[in-house]
Short mmCIF file of C-alpha atoms and ligand atoms in Angstrom, two decimals:
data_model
loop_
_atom_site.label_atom_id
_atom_site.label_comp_id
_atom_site.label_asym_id
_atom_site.label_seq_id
_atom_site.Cartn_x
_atom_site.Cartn_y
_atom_site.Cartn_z
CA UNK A 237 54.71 30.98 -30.92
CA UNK A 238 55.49 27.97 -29.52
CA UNK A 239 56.05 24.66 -31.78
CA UNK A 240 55.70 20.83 -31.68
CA UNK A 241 57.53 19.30 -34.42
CA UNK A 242 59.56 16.21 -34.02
CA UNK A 243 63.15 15.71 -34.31
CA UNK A 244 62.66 13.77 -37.73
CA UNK A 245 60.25 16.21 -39.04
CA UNK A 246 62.92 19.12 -38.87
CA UNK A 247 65.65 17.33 -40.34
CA UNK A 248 63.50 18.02 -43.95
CA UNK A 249 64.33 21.85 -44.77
CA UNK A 250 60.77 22.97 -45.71
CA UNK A 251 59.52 22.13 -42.07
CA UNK A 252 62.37 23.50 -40.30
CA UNK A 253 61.84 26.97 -42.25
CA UNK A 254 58.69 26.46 -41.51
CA UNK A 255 59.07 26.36 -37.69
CA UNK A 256 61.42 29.17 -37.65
CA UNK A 257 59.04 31.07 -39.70
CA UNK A 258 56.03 29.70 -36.30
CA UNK A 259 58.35 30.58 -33.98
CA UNK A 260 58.89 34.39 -34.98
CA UNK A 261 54.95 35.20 -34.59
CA UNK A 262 54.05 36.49 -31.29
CA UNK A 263 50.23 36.81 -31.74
CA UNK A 264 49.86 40.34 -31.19
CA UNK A 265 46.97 40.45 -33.75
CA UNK A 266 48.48 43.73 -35.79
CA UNK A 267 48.17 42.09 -38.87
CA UNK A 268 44.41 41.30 -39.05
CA UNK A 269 43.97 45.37 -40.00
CA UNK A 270 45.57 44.49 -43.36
CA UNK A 271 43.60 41.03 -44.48
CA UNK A 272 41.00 41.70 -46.46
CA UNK A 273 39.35 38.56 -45.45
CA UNK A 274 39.17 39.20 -42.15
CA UNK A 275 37.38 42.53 -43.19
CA UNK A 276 35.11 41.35 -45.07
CA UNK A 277 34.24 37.60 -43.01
CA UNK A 278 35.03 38.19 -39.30
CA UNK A 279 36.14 35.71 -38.19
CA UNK A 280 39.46 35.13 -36.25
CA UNK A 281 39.92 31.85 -38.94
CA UNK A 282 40.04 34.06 -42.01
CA UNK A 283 42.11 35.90 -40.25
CA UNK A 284 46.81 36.09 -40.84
CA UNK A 285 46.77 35.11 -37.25
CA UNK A 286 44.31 32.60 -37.33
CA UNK A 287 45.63 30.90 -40.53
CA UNK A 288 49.36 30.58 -38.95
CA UNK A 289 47.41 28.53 -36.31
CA UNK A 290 45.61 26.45 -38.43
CA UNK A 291 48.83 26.12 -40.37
CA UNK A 292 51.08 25.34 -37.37
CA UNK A 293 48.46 22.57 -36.43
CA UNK A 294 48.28 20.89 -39.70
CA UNK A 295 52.23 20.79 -40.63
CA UNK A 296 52.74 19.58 -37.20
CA UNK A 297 50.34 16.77 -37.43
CA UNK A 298 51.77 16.02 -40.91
CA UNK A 299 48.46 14.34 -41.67
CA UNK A 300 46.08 14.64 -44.87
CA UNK A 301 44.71 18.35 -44.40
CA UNK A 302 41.11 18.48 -42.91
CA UNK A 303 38.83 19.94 -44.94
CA UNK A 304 38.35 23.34 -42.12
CA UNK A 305 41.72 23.97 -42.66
CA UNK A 306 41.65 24.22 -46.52
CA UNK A 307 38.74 26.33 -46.42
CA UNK A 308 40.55 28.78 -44.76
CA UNK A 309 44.07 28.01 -46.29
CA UNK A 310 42.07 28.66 -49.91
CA UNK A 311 40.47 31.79 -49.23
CA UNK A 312 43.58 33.42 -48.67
CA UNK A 313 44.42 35.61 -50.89
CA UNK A 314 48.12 35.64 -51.26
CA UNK A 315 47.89 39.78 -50.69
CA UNK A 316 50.63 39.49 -48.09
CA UNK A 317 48.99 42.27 -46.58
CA UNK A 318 49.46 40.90 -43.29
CA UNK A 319 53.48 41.14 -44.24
CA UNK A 320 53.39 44.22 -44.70
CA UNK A 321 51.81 44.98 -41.38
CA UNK A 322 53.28 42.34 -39.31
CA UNK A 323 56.15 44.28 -37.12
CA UNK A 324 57.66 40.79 -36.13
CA UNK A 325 58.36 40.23 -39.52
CA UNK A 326 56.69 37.06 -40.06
CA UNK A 327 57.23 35.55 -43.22
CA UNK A 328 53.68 34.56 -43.63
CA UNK A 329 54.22 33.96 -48.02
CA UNK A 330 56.93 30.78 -47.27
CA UNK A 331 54.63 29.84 -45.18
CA UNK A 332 51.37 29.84 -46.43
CA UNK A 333 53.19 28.42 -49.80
CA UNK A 334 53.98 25.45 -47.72
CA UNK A 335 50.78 25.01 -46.47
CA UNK A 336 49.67 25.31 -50.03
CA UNK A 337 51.88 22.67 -51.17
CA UNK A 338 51.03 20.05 -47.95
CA UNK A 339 47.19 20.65 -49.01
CA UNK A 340 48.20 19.72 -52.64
CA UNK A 341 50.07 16.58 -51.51
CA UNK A 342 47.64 15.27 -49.02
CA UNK A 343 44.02 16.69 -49.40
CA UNK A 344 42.21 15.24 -52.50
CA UNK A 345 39.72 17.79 -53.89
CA UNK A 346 36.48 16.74 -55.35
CA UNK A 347 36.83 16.24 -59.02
CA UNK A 348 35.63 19.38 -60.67
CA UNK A 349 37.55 21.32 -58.42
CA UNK A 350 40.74 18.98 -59.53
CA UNK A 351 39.95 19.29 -62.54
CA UNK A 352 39.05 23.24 -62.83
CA UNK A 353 42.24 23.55 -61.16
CA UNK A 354 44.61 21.26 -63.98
CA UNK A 355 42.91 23.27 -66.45
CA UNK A 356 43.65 26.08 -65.44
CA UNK A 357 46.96 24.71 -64.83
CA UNK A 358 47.65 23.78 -68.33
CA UNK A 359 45.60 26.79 -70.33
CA UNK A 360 46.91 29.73 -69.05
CA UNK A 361 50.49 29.73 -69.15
CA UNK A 362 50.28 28.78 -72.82
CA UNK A 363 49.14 31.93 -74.37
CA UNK A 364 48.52 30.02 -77.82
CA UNK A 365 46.08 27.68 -76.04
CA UNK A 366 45.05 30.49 -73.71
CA UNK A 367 43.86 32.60 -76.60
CA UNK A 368 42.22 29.45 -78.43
CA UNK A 369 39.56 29.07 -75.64
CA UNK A 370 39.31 32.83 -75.08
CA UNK A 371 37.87 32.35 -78.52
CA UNK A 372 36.09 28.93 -78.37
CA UNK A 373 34.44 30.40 -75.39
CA UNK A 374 33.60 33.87 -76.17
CA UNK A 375 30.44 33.48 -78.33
CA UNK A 376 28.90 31.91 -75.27
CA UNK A 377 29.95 34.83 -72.99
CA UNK A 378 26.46 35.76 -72.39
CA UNK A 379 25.50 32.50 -70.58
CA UNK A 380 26.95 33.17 -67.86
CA UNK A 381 24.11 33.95 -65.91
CA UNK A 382 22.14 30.61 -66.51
CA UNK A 383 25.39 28.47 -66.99
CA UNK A 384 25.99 27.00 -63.09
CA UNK A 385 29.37 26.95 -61.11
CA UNK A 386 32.71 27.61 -62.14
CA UNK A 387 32.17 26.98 -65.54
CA UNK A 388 29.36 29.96 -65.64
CA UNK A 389 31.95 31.65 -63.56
CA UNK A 390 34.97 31.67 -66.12
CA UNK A 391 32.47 32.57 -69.01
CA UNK A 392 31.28 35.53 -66.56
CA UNK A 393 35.10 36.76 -66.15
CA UNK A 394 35.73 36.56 -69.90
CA UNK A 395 36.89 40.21 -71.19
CA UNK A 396 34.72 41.97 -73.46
CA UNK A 397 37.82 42.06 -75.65
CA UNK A 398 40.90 40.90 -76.58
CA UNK A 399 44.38 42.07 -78.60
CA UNK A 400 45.35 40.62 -81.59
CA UNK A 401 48.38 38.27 -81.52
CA UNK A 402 51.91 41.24 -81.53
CA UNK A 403 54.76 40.14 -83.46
CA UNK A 404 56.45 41.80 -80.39
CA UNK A 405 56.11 38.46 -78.05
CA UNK A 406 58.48 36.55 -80.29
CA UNK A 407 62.02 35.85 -79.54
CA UNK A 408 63.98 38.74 -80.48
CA UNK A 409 65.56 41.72 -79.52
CA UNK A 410 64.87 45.47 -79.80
CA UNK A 411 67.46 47.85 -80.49
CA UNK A 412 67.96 50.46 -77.79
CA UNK A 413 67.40 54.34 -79.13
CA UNK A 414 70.62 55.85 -78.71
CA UNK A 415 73.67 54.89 -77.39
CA UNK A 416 72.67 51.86 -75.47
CA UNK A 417 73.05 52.15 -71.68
CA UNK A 418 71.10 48.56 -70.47
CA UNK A 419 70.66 45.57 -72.00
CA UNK A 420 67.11 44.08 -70.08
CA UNK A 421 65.12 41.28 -70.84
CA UNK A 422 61.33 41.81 -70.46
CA UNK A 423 58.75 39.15 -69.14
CA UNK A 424 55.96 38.89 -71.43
CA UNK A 425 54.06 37.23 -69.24
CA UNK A 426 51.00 34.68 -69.92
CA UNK A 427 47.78 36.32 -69.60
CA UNK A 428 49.25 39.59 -70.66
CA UNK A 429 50.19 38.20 -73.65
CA UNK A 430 46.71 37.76 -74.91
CA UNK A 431 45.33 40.52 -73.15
CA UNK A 432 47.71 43.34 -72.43
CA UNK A 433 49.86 43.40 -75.49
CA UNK A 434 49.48 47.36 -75.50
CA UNK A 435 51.08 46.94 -71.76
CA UNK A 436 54.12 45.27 -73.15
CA UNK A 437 54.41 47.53 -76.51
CA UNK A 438 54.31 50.64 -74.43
CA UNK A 439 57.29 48.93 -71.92
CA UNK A 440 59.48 48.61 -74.96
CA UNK A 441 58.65 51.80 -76.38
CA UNK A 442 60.13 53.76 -73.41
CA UNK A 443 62.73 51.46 -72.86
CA UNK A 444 63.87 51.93 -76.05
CA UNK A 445 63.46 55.45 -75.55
CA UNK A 446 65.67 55.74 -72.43
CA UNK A 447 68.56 53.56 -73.95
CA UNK A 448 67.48 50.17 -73.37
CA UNK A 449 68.07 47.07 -75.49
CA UNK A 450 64.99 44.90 -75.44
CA UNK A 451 65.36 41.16 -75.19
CA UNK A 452 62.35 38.82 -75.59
CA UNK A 453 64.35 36.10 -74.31
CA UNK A 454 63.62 32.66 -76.24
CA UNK A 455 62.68 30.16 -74.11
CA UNK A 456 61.47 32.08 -71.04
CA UNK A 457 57.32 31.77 -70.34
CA UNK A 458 55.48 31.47 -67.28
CA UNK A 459 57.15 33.02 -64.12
CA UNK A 460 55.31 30.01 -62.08
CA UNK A 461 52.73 32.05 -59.86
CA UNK A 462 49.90 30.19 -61.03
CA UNK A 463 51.22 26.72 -60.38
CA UNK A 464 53.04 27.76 -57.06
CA UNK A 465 49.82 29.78 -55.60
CA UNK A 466 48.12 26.12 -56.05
CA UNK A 467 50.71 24.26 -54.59
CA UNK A 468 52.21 22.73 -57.08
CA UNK A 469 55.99 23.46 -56.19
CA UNK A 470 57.60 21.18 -58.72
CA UNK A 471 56.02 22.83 -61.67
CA UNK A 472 56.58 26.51 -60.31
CA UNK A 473 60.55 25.26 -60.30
CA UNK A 474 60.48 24.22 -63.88
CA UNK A 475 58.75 27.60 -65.19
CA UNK A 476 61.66 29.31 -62.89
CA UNK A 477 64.51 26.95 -64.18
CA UNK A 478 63.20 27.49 -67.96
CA UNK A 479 63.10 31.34 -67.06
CA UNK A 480 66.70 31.52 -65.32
CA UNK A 481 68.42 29.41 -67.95
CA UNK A 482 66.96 31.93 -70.36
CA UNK A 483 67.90 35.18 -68.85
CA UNK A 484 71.24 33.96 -67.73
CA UNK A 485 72.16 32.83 -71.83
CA UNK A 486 70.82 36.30 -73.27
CA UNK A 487 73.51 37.71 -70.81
CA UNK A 488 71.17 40.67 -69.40
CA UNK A 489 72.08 43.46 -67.08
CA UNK A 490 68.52 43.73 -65.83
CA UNK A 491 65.01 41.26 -66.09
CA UNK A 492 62.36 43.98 -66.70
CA UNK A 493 58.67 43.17 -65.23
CA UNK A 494 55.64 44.92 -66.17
CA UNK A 495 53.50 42.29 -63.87
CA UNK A 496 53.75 42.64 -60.59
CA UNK A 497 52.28 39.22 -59.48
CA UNK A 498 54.65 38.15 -61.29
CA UNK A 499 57.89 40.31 -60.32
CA UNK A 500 57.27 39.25 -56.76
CA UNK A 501 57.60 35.40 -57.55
CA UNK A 502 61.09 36.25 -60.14
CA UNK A 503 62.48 38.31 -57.33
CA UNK A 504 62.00 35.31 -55.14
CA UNK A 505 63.38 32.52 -57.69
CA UNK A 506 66.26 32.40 -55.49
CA UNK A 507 64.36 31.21 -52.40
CA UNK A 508 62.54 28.82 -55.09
CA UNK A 509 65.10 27.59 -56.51
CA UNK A 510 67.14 27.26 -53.52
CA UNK A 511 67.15 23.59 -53.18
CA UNK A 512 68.67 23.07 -56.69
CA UNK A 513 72.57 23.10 -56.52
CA UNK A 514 72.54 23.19 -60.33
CA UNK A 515 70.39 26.42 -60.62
CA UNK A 516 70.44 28.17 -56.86
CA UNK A 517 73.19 30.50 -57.56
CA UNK A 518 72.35 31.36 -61.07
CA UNK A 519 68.48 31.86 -59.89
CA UNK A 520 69.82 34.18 -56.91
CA UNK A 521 71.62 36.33 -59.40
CA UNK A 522 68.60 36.78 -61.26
CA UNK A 523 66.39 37.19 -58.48
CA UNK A 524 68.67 40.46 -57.80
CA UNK A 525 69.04 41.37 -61.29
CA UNK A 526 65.02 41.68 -61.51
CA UNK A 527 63.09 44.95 -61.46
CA UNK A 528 59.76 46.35 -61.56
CA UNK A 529 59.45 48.69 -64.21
CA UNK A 530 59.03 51.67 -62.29
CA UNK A 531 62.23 50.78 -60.32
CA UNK A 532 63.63 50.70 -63.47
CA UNK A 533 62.71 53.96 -64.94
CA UNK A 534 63.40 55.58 -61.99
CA UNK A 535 67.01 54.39 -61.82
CA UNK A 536 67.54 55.24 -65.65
CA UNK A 537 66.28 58.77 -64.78
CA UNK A 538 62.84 59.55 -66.64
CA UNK A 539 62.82 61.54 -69.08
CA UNK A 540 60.54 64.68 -68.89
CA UNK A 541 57.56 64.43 -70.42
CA UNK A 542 57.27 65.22 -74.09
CA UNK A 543 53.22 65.82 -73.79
CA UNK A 544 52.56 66.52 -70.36
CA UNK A 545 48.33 65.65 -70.22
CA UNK A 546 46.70 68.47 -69.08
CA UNK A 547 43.43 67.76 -66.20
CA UNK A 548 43.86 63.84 -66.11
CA UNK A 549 43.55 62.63 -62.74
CA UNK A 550 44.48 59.46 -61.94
CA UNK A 551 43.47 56.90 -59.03
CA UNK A 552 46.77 55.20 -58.62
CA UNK A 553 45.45 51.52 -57.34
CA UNK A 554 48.48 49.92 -55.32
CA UNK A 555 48.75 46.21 -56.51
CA UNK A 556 49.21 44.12 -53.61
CA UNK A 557 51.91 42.53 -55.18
CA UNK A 558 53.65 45.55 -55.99
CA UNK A 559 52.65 46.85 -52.29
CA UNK A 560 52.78 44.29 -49.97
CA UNK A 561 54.97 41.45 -52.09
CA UNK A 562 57.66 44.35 -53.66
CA UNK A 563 57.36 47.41 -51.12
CA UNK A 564 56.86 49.56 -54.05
CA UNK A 565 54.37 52.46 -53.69
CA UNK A 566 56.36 55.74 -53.78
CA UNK A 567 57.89 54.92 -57.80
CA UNK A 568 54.62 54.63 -59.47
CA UNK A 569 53.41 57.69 -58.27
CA UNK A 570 56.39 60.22 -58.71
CA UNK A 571 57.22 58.54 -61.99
CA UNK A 572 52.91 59.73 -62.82
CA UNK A 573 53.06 63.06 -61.27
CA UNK A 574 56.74 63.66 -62.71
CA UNK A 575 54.92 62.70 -66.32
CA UNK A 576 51.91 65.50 -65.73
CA UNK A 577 49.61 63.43 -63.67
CA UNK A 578 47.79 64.68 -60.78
CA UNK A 579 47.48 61.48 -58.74
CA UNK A 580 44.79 60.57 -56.32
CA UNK A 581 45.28 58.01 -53.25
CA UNK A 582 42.71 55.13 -53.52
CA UNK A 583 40.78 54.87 -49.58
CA UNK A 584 41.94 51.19 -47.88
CA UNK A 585 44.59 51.10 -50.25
CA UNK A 586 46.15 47.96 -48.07
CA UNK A 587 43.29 45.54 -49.16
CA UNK A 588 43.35 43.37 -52.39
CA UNK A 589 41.19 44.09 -55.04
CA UNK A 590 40.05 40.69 -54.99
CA UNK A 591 41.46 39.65 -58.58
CA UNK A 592 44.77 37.91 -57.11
CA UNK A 593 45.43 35.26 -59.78
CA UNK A 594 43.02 33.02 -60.28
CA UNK A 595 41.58 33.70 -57.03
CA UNK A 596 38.37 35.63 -58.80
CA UNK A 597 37.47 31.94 -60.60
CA UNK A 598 38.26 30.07 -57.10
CA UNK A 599 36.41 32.10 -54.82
CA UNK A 600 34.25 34.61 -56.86
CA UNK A 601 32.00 35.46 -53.86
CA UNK A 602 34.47 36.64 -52.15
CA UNK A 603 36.48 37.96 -55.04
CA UNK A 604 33.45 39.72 -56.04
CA UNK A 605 32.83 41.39 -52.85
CA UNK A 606 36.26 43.00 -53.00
CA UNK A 607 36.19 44.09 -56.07
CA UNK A 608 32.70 46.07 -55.62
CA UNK A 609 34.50 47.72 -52.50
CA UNK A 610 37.68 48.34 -54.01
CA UNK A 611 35.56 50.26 -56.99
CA UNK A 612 33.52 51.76 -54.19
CA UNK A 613 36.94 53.80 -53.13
CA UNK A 614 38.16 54.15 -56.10
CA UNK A 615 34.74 56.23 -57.57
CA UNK A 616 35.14 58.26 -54.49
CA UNK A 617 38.36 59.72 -55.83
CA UNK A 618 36.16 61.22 -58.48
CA UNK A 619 39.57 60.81 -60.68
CA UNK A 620 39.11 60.70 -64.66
CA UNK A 621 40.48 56.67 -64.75
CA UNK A 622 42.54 54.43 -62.65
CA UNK A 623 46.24 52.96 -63.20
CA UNK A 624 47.91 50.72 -61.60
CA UNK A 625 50.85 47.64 -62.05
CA UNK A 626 48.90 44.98 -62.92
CA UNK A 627 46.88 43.41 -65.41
CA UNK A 628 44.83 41.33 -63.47
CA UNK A 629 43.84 44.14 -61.36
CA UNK A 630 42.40 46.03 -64.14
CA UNK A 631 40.45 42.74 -65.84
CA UNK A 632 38.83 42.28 -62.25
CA UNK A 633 37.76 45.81 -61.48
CA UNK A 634 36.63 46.52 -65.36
CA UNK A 635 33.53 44.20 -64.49
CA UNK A 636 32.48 46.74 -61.73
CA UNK A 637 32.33 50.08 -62.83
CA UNK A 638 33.14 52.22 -66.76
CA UNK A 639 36.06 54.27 -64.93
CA UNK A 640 38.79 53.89 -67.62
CA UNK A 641 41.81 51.41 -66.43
CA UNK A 642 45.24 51.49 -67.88
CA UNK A 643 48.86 50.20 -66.54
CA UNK A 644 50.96 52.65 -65.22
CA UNK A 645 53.70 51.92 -68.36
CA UNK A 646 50.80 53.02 -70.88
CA UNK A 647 50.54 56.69 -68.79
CA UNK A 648 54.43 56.95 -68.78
CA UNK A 649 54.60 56.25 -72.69
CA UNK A 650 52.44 58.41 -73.66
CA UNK A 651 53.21 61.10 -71.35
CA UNK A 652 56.57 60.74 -73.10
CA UNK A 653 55.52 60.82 -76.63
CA UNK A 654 53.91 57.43 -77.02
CA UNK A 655 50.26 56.94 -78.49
CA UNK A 656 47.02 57.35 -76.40
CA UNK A 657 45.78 54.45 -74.21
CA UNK A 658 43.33 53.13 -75.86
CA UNK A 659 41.29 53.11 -72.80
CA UNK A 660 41.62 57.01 -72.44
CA UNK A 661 40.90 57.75 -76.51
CA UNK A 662 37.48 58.97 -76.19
CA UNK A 663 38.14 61.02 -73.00
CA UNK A 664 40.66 62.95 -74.94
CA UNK A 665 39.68 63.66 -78.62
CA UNK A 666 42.32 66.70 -78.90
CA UNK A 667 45.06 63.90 -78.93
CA UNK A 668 45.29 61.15 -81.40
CA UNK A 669 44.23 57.78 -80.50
CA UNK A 670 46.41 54.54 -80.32
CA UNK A 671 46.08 52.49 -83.52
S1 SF4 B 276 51.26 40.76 -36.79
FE1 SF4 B 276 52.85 39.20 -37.11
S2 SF4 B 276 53.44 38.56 -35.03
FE2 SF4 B 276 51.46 39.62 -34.85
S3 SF4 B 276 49.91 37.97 -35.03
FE3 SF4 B 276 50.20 38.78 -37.08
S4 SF4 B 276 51.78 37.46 -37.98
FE4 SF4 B 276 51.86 37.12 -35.77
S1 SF4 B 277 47.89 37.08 -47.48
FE1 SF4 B 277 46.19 38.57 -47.48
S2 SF4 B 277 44.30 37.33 -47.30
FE2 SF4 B 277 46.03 36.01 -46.72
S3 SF4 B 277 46.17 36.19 -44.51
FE3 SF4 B 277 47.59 37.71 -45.34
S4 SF4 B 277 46.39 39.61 -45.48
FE4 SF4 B 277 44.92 37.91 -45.20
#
């Protein structure tokens, strides 16, 4: 693709990787298979393709963003589906984080929307606050349907349930079983913190169990995917600074990650981070010290299963960030059928679920109409629940159907001795429930 910027536009860095990233896009279209937007809208502007246009055209006229082009900039969903399918290798997530970040800078929102977004902003990465309006706000749960906009919409996305606060997100370290062979530090992560606790007790559990010492690193939080999605760059540095300067001190082999939203934005700190002589060499070390969990597992060599489950058939639901952002599909699924599992391929596996962050409170229409068809293919698996690498995943498609979700970890840990997901207790009676 051809470019336009100006001499004095491309001496600033972002811009010049920005053209490069322009200029390696030949328009061949193979990428609008993979976009769930374009799927589900049609049109050539909702489109990978399209939105590198409207992209080019707005960086180079270094203007405030027009409102057209943040419509379509917004209801992208970050799937980097079209990455995986682009065979020019396009580096469409730089990119479309720029253009996130120029829409931030120069486009002023209307003021709910500014301010839905700062709360958002602010509440989530702080579980203790997180959990406080979880509860404020889940007596009026039910109002959803007569409460209008976004507001009605967060109440409407509120979990039937929540965990109770685990001792096990503290600062502190768990003691590997064994002669220790690793010493990893796990991500709690935000959301999961409140509501996947079970995710991160099972990671430790078989951790533990295949040599690993723990570390719940003090001082490490947020990975920054919330406040980098949104455009706000500086703040997705200072939850990756925080996060390096804690993994580096706790002197780690390995930075574990159970989320894998989040694992694709710590295995990119280095890129992040790269404008920061003080931290870019230490965040590039972590970057390639960081591992899914699967990845993980599979290097330490899995145990075998202590209680293979007999006639459980899984839908294994790719995440996209564990697709598309990590290139990880084939580890979940030997690491499940290794553990007992028979696992069943979920159709259009490619397109996003719809839950992508915060995207199902941004743009629930469209959120919503992926999730119904991503439950559509899962159903038609006819498998006895669904697992997959991501929390956020699982809250989303919960809302659309009672198939049973759990997190791949949850499977592996029990498979290998661990309790029952809770989820998968009354499907299974024979085998004792987790407390
Ligand atoms: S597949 Fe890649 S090169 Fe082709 S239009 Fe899409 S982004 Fe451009
Ligand atoms: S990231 Fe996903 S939604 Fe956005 S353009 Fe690429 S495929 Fe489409």
């Amino acid at each position: 693709m051809q470019t336009h910027f100006t001499a004095t536009q491309l001496a600033d860095p972002h811009l010049r990787e920005a053209d490069s990233i322009l200029r390696t896009c030949v328009h061949c279209g193979f990428c609008l298979s993979n976009c769930p937007t374009y799927a589900l809208l049609g049109d050539e502007r909702d489109s990978p393709r399209g939105r590198i246009y409207i992209i080019k055209d707005m960086l180079e006229s270094g203007g405030p963003a027009r409102p057209s082009a943040v419509t379509h900039v917004d209801r992208c969903l970050s799937c980097l589906g079209c990455l995986t399918a682009c065979p020019s290798g396009v580096d469409y997530m730089h990119l479309v984080d720029q253009a996130r970040t120029h829409i931030e800078q120069t486009y002023r929102r209307p003021l709910p929307e500014r301010m839905l977004r700062q709360i958002l902003l602010w509440v989530i990465p702080r579980p203790a606050l997180f959990r406080l309006s979880l509860l404020l706000g889940w007596p009026f749960r039910w109002m959803w349907r007569v409460v209008p906009g976004r507001l009605g919409r967060m109440l409407q996305t509120m979990p039937a349930s929540f965990d109770s606060p685990s001792s096990i997100h503290a600062p502190q370290v768990f003691a590997a079983e064994g002669p220790r062979r690793k010493r990893v530090a796990l991500l709690t992560g935000c959301v999961q913190t409140v509501l996947g606790a079970r995710i991160n007790e099972a990671t430790i559990r078989i951790l533990r169990r295949h040599g690993c010492e723990v570390v719940v690193a003090r001082g490490a939080g947020c990975c920054g995917a919330l406040a980098q999605h949104m455009g706000r760059d500086a703040e997705a540095q200072d939850y990756a600074r925080a996060n390096v300067r804690a993994w580096h001190d706790a002197g780690i082999d390995t930075v574990v990650i159970n989320a894998s939203g989040c694992g694709t934005t710590v295995k990119d700190y280095g890129h992040l981070l790269a404008g920061d002589s003080a931290f870019a060499a230490m965040a590039e070390s972590i970057a390639t010290k960081t591992k899914d969990i699967t990845e993980l597992l599979i290097e330490l060599g899995v145990h075998r299963a202590v209680s293979p489950p007999k006639g459980i058939e899984i839908a294994y639901h790719d995440s996209c960030s564990l697709q598309h952002g990590q290139r990880i599909t084939r580890q979940p699924r030997a690491l499940l059928a290794n553990a007992g599992f028979t696992v069943r391929d979920v159709g259009e596996a490619q397109y996003c679920c719809g839950a992508a962050g915060t995207y199902n409170i941004l743009q629930p229409a469209i959120s919503d109409s992926l999730g119904q068809r991503k439950t559509a293919n899962l159903l038609a698996t006819g498998a006895t629940a669904m697992a997959c690498a991501n929390l956020g995943c699982m809250l989303h498609l919960s809302r659309f159907s009672d198939l049973p979700m759990v997190h791949t970890i949850e499977l592996l840990d029990w498979a290998g001795g661990g309790p029952v997901p809770a989820a998968l207790a009354g499907l299974h009676e024979s085998v004792p429930a987790a407390s």
